XYZ file of C-alpha atoms in Angstrom:
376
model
C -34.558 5.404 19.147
C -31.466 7.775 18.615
C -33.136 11.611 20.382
C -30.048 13.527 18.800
C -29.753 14.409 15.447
C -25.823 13.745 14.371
C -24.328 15.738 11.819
C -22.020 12.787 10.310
C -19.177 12.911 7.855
C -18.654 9.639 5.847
C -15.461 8.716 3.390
C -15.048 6.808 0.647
C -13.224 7.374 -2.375
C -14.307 5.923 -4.633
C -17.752 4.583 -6.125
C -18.414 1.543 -8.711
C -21.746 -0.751 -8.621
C -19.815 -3.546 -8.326
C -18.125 -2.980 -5.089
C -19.490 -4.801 -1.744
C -17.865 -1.758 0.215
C -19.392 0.741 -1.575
C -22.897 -1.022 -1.898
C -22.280 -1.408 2.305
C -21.552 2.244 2.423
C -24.256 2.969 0.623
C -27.360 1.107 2.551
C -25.398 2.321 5.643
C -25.586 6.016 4.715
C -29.505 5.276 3.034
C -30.802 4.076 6.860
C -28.393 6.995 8.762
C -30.508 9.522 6.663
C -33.757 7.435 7.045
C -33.074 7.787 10.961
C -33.255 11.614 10.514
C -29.120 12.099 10.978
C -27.530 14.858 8.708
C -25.253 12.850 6.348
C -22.491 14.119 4.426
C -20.038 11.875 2.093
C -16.453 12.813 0.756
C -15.676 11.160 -2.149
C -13.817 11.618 -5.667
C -16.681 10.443 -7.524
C -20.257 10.913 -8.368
C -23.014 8.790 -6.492
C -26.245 8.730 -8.114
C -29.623 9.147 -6.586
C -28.117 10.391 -3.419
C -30.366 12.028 -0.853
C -27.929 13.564 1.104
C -24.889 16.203 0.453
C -21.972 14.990 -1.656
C -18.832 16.288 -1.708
C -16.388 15.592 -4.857
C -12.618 15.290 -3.785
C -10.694 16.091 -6.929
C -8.137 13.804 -7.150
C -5.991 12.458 -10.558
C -7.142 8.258 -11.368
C -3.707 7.689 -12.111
C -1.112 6.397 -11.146
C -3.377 4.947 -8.103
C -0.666 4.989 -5.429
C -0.772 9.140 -6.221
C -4.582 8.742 -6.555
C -4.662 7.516 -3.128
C -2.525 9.668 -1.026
C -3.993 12.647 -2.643
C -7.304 11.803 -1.940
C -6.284 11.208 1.965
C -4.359 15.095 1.120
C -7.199 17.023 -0.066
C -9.467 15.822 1.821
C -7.746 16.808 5.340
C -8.091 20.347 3.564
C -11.076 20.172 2.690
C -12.254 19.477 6.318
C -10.158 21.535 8.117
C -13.363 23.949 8.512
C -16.140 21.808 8.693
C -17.595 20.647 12.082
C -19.003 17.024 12.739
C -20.362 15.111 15.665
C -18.135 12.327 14.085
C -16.232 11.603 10.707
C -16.934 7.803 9.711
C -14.498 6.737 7.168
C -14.550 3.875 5.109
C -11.051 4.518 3.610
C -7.353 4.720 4.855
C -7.417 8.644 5.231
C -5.435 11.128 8.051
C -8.403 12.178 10.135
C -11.398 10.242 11.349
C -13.225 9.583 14.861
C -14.170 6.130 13.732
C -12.379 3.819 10.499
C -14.703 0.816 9.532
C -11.778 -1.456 7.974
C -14.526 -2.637 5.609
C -11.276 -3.087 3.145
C -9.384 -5.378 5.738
C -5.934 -5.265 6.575
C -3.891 -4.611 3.469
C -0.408 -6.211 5.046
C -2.387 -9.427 5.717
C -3.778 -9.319 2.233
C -0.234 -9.341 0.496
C 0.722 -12.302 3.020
C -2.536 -14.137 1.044
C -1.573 -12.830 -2.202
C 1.813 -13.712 -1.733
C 1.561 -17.506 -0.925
C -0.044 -17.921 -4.638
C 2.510 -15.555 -6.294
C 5.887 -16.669 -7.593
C 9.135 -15.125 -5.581
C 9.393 -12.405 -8.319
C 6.290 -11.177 -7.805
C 6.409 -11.393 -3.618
C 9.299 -9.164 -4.096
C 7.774 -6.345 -6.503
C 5.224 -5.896 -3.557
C 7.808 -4.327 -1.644
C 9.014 -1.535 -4.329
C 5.511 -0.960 -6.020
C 4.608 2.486 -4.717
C 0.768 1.257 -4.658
C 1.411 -0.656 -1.853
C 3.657 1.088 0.187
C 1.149 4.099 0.353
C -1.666 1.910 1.193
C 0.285 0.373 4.295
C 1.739 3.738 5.456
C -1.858 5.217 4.955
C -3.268 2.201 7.137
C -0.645 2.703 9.319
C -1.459 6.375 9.955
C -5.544 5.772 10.322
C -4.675 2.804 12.496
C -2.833 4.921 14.786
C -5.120 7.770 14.643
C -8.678 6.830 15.133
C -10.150 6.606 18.335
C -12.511 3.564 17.289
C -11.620 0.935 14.812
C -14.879 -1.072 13.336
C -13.921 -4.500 11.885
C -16.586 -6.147 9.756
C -15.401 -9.864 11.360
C -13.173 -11.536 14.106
C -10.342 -12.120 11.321
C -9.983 -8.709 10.816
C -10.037 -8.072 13.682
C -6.998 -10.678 14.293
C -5.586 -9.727 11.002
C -4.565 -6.120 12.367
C -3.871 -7.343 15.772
C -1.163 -9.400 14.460
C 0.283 -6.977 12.630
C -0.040 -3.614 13.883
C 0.402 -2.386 17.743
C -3.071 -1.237 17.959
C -4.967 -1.823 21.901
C -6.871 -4.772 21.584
C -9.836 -2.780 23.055
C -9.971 0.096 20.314
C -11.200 -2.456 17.322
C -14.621 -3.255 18.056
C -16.600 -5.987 15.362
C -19.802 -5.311 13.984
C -20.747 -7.907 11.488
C -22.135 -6.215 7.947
C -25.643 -6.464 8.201
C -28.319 -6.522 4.591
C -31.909 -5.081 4.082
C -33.427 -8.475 4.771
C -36.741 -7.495 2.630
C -34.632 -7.720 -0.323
C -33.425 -11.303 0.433
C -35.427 -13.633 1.172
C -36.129 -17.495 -0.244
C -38.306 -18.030 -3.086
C -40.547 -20.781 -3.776
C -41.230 -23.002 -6.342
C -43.369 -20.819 -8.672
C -41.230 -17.688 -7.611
C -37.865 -19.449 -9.276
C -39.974 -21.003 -12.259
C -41.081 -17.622 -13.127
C -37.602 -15.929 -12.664
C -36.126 -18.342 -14.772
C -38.369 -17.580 -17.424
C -37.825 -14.044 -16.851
C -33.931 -14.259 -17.316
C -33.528 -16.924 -19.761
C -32.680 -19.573 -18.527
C -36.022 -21.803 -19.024
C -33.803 -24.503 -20.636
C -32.231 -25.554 -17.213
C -35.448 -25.526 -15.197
C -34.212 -29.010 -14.375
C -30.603 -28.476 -13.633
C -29.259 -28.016 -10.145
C -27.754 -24.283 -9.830
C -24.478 -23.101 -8.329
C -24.091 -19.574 -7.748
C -20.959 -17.680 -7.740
C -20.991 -13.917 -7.622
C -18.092 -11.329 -7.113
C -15.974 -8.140 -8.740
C -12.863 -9.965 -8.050
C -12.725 -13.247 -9.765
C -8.718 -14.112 -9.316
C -9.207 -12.919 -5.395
C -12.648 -14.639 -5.106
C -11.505 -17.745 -6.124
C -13.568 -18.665 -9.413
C -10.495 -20.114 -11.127
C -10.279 -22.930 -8.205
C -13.978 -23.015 -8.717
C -13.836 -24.150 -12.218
C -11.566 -26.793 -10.978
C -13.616 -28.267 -8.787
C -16.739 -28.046 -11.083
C -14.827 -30.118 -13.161
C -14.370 -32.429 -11.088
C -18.024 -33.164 -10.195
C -20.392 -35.108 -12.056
C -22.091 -32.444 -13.865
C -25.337 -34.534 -14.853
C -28.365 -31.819 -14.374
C -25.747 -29.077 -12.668
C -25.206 -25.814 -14.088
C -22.817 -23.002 -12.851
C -23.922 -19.589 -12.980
C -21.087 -16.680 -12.747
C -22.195 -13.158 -12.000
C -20.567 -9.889 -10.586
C -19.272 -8.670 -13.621
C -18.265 -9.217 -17.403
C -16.324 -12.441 -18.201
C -12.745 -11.643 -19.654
C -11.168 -14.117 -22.194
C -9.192 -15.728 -19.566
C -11.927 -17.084 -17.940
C -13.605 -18.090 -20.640
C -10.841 -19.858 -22.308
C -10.048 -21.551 -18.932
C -13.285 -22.953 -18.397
C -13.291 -23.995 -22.376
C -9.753 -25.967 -21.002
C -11.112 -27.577 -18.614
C -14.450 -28.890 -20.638
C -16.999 -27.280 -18.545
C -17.848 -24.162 -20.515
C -21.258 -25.873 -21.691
C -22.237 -25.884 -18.298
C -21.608 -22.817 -17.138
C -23.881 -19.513 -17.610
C -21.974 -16.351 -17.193
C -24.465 -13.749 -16.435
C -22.025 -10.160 -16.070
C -23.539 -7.458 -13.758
C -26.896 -8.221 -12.029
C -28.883 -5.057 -10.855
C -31.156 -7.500 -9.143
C -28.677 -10.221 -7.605
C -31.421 -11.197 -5.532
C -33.051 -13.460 -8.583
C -30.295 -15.433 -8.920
C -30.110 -16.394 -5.480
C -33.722 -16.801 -6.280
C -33.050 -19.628 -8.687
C -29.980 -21.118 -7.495
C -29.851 -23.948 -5.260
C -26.012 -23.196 -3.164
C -24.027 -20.357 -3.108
C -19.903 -20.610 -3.576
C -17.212 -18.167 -2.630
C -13.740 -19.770 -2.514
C -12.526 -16.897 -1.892
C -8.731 -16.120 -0.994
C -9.037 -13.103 0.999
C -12.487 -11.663 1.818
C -12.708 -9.214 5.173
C -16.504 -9.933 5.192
C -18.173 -10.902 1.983
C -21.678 -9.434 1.953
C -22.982 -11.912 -1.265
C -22.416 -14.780 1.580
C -24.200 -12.973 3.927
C -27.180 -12.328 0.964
C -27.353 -16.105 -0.480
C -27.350 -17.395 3.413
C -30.454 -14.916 3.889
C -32.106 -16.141 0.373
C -31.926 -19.556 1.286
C -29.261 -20.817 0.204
C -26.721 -22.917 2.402
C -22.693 -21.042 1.436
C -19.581 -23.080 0.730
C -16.883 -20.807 1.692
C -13.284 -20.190 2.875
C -12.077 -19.650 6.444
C -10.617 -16.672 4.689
C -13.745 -14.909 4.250
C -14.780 -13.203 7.387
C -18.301 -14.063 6.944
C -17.332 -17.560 7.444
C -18.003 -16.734 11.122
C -22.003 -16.334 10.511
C -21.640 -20.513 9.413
C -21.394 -23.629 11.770
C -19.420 -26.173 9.064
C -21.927 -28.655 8.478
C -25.350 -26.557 9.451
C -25.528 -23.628 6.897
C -22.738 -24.413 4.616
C -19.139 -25.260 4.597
C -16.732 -23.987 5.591
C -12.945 -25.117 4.091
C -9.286 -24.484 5.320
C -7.606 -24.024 1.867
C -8.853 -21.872 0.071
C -6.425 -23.594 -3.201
C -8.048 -27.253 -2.318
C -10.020 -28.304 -5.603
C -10.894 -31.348 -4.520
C -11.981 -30.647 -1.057
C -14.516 -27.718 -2.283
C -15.766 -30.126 -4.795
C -16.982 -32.468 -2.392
C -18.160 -29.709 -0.285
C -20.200 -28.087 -2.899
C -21.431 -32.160 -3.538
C -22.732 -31.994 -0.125
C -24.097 -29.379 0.300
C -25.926 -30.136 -2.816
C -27.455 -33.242 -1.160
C -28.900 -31.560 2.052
C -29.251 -27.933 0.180
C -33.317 -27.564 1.557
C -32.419 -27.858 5.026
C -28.781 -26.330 5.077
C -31.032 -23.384 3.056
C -33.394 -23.083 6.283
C -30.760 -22.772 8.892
C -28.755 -20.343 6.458
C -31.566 -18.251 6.259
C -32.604 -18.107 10.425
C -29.209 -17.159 10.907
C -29.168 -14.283 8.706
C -32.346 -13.256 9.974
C -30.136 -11.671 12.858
C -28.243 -9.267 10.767
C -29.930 -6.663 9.379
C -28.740 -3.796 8.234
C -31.290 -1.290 10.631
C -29.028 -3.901 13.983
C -25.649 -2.796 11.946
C -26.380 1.200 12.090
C -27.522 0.722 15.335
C -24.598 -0.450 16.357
C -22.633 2.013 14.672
C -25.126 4.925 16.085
C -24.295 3.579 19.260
C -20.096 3.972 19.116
C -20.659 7.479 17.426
C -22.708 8.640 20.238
C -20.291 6.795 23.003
C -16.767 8.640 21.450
C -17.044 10.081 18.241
C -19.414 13.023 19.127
């Protein structure tokens, strides 16, 4: 499709298995170098299995606010001699053609954070060095890219509203997934799976899935909440992403549901638990666009989210999932997650055509297609 090779620079500090950025990044860069392009990433850590060139950043981990603007520093150095049709960058750095604010807009994360934080801890946002050198560095890659790629319409409106940047300069292009590795399962499929992790003894049971890296952001506290409040009678909860802490263990202890919950840690293959789950819930307080909504919906499964999760634009409330207001609201998720529960088959079906339309080969495309426009 694309006649030119391209010779393409992308950035991203840093690399954990957990992250949805970096696993975006990732399948981005994968189906770039499956296209034939030449791809090149600058990061401060090691990616494994990579079939392209990598190119470490030394940088100190702490403190993080250091971390960060050296990164942004040393990499403008390391550059300075290097020629590209176009320099992607997934992170708040000096010099790119084109910034995919896969991270969202910092400033209008704080606003979130800070409605849930006490006064004290508003306050401390505005002398903790972290944060100032993540807004002036957002500031600065605002300002200086040519194209800005938000991953939904709230980002979109998110940096809009808070930074003077030309309406016409952010352009949104929707994460997409490799749609081969979600898909829905039938009824042997999930019987098998749950032999295959364990979890034979709730064959019977209703699943709800919850899966992120960031459980305070994502919401899971509120989630036990509203679990609680639901008649639990052949329901089970299943929390992946990554290790339980104490905290969330002892809270879910509190609140007499930690018999029915499963808390599964790191999954290398997320896909079987969407497998064997029955919904999919992110009550998430800030999410730019969360790509395990975007993975469940494409499994089959029908999403109760927040209107603070970007990819709360891929659902029509009612037809795919939910979709609720406040993100704090206990009571109103559990009866969303109730209803969804009750019309989960055919919510599924509808969740799953309208992934269908976002790959992750329509993404690049996309992508491919602003590079060659005005970043080459």
């Amino acid at each position: 499709m694309h006649k030119k090779t391209l010779k393409i620079a992308l950035i991203r500090k840093n690399y954990t298995p957990y992250g949805g950025a970096e696993k975006y990044l990732e399948l981005v860069s994968r189906e770039l170098h499956s296209q034939g392009h030449d791809i090149h990433i600058f990061t401060a850590d090691p990616w494994p299995d990579a079939p392209f060139s990598i190119h470490r950043i030394g940088v100190l981990r702490k403190p993080s606010f250091l971390s960060n603007v050296l990164f942004a520093s040393r990499l403008r150095k390391n550059m300075l001699n290097s020629r590209f049709d176009c320099v992607l960058s997934f992170e708040r750095t000096f010099l790119q053609d084109i910034y995919r604010a896969g991270d969202g807009c910092h400033k209008e994360w704080l606003k979130k954070r800070g409605a849930i934080e006490s006064s004290v801890k508003r306050f401390s946002f505005k002398l903790n060095p972290h944060h100032r050198i993540l807004l002036y560095l957002e500031k600065k890659c605002f300002e200086n890219s040519k194209i800005i790629i938000a991953n939904s319409n709230m980002v979109k409106q998110d940096i809009l509203h808070h930074y003077p940047v030309p309406e016409d300069k952010i352009q949104v292009i929707h994460n997409g997934i490799d749609l081969n590795r979600y898909r829905p399962a039938g009824k042997e499929q999930k019987e098998a799976l749950k032999r295959s992790l364990g979890v034979v003894d709730i064959k019977d049971s209703r699943i709800i899935l919850f899966a992120g890296g960031d459980f305070r952001r994502k919401g899971l506290s509120v989630l036990f909440k509203a679990f609680s409040l639901m008649d639990r009678k052949d329901l089970k909860l299943i929390v992946a992403g990554r290790p339980v802490n104490q905290r969330y263990a002892e809270e879910a202890k509190k609140l007499g549901i930690d018999k029915d919950i499963i808390f599964r840690g790191a999954e290398k293959k997320i896909e079987d638990l969407y497998a064997i789950s029955d919904i999919f819930v992110l009550p998430t307080i800030y999410d730019p666009f969360s790509n395990a909504v975007l993975e469940a919906m494409a499994s089959g499964l029908p999403v109760v989210t927040t209107s603070s999760n970007g990819a709360s634009e891929l659902i029509d409330n009612g037809k795919q999932g939910f979709v609720i207001q406040d993100p704090l609201d206990s009571g109103m998720l559990a009866e969303k997650i109730s209803a969804a529960l009750l019309n989960s088959e055919d919510m599924g079906r509808q969740a799953h055509i309208k992934a269908s339309g976002c790959s992750i080969e329509k993404a690049v495309d996309k992508i491919i297609n602003l590079i060659s426009a005005k970043g080459g």
